[in-house]
JSON list of C-alpha atoms in Angstrom, two decimals:
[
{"chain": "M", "resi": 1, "resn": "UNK", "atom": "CA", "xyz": [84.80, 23.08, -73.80]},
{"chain": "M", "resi": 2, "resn": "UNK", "atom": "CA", "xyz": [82.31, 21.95, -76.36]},
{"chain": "M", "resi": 3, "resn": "UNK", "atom": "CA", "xyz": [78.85, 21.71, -75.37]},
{"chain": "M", "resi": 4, "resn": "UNK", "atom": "CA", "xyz": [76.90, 18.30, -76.32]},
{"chain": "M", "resi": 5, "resn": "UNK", "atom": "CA", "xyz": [73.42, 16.92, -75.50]},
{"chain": "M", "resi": 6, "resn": "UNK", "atom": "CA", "xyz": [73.08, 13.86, -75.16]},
{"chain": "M", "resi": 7, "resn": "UNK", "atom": "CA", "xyz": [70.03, 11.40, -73.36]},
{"chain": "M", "resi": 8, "resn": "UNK", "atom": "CA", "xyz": [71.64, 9.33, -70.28]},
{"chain": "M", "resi": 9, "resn": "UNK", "atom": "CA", "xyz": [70.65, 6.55, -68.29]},
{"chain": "M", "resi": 10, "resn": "UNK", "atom": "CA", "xyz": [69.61, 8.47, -65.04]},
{"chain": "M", "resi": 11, "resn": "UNK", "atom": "CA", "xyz": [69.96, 5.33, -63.14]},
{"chain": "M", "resi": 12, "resn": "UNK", "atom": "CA", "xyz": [73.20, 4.01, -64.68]},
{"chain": "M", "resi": 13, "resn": "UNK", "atom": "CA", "xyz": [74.65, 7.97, -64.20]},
{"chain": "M", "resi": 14, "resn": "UNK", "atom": "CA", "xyz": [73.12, 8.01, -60.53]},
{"chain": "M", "resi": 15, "resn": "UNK", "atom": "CA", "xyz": [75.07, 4.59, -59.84]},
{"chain": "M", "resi": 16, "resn": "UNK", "atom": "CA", "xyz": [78.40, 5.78, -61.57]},
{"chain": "M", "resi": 17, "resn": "UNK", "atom": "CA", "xyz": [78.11, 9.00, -59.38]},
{"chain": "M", "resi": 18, "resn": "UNK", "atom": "CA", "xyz": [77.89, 6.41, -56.20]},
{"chain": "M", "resi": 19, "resn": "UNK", "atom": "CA", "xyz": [81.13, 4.73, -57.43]},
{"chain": "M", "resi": 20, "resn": "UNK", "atom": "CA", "xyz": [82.76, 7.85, -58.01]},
{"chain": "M", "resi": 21, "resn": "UNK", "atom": "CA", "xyz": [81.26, 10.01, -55.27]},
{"chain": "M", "resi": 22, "resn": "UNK", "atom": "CA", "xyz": [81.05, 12.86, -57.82]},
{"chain": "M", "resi": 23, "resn": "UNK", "atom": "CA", "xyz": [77.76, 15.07, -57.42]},
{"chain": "M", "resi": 24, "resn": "UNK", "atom": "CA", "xyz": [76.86, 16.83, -60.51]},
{"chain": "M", "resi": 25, "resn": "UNK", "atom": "CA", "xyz": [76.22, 15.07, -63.61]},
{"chain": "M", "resi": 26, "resn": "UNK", "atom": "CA", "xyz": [78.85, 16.88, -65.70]},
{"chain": "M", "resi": 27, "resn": "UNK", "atom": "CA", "xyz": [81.73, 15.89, -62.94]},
{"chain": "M", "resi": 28, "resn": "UNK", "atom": "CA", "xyz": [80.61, 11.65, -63.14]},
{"chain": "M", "resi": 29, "resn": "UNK", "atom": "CA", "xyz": [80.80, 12.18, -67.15]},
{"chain": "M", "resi": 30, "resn": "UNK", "atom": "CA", "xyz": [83.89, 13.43, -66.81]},
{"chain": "M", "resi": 31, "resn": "UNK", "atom": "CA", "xyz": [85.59, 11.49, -63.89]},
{"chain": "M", "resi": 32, "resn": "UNK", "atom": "CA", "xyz": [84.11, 7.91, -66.28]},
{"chain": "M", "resi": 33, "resn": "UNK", "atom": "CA", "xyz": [85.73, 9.13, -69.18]},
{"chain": "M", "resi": 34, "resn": "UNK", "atom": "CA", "xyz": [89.06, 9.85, -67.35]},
{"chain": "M", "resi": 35, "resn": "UNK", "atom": "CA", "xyz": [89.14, 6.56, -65.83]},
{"chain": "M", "resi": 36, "resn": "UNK", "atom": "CA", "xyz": [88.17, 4.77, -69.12]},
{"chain": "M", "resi": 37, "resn": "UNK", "atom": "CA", "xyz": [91.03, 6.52, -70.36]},
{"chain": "M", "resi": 38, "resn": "UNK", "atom": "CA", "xyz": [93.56, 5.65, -67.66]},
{"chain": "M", "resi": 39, "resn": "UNK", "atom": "CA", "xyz": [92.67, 1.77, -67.62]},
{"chain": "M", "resi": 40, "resn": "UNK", "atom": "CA", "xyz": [93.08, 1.46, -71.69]},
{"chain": "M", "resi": 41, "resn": "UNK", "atom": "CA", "xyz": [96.19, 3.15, -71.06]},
{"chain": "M", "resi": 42, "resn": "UNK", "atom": "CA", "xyz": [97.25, 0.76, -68.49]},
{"chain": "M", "resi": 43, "resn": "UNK", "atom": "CA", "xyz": [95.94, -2.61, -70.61]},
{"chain": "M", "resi": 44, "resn": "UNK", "atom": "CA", "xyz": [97.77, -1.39, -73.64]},
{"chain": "M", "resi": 45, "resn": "UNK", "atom": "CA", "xyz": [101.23, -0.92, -71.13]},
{"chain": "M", "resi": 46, "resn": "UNK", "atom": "CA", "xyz": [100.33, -4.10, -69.56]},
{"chain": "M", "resi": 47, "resn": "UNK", "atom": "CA", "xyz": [100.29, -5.75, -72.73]},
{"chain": "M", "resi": 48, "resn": "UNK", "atom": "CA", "xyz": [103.48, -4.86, -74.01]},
{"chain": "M", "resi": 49, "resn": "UNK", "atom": "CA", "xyz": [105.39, -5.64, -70.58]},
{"chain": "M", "resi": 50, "resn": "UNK", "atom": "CA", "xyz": [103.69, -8.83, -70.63]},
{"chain": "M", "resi": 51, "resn": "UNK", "atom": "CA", "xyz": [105.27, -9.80, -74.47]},
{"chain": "M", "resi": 52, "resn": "UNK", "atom": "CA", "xyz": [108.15, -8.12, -73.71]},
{"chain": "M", "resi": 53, "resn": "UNK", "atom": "CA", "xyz": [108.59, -10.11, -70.44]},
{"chain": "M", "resi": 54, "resn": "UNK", "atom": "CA", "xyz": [107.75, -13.72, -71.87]},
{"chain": "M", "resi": 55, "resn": "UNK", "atom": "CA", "xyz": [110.61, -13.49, -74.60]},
{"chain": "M", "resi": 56, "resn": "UNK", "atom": "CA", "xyz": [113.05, -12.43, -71.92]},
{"chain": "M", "resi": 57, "resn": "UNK", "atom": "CA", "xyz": [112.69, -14.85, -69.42]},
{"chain": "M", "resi": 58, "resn": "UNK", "atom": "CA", "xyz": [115.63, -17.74, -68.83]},
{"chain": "M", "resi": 59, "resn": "UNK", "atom": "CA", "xyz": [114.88, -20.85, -69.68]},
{"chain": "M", "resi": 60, "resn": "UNK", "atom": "CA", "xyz": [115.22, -23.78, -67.03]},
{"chain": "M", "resi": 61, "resn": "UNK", "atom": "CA", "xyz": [117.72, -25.69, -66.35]},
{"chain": "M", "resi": 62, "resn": "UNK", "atom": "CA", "xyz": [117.43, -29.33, -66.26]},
{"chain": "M", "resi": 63, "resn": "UNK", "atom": "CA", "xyz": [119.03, -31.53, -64.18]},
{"chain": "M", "resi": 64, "resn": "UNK", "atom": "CA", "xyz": [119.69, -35.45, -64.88]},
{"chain": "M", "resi": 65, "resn": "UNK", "atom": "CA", "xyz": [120.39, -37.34, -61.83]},
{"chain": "M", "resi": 66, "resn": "UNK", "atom": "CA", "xyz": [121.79, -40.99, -61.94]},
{"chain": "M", "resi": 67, "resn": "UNK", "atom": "CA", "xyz": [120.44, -43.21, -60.17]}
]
């Protein structure tokens, strides 16, 4: 793999690692980029079910009742 520096937030990383419960710096990087991934992934899926579903459902039936 390519080798970048970069300056981090050693707070925000130390947090991330907490959520993550990874414990080097190059394994929360990685592990927040793979879930970024996974979730946009996800959204874009749930987007498309979500169109696709609201032009498929049946329309209601109405009922008149005399009375």
């Amino acid at each position: 793999m390519k080798s970048v520096r970069i300056d981090l937030d050693q707070k925000l990383l130390a947090a991330a690692a907490a959520v993550m419960g990874t414990s080097t710096s190059n394994a929360t990087i990685n592990e927040a980029l793979r879930r970024i991934v996974v979730h946009e992934r996800q959204l874009r899926h749930l987007e498309k079910l979500a169109a696709t579903a609201l032009f498929t459902l049946p329309r209601p039936e109405v009922v008149v009742v005399d009375g």
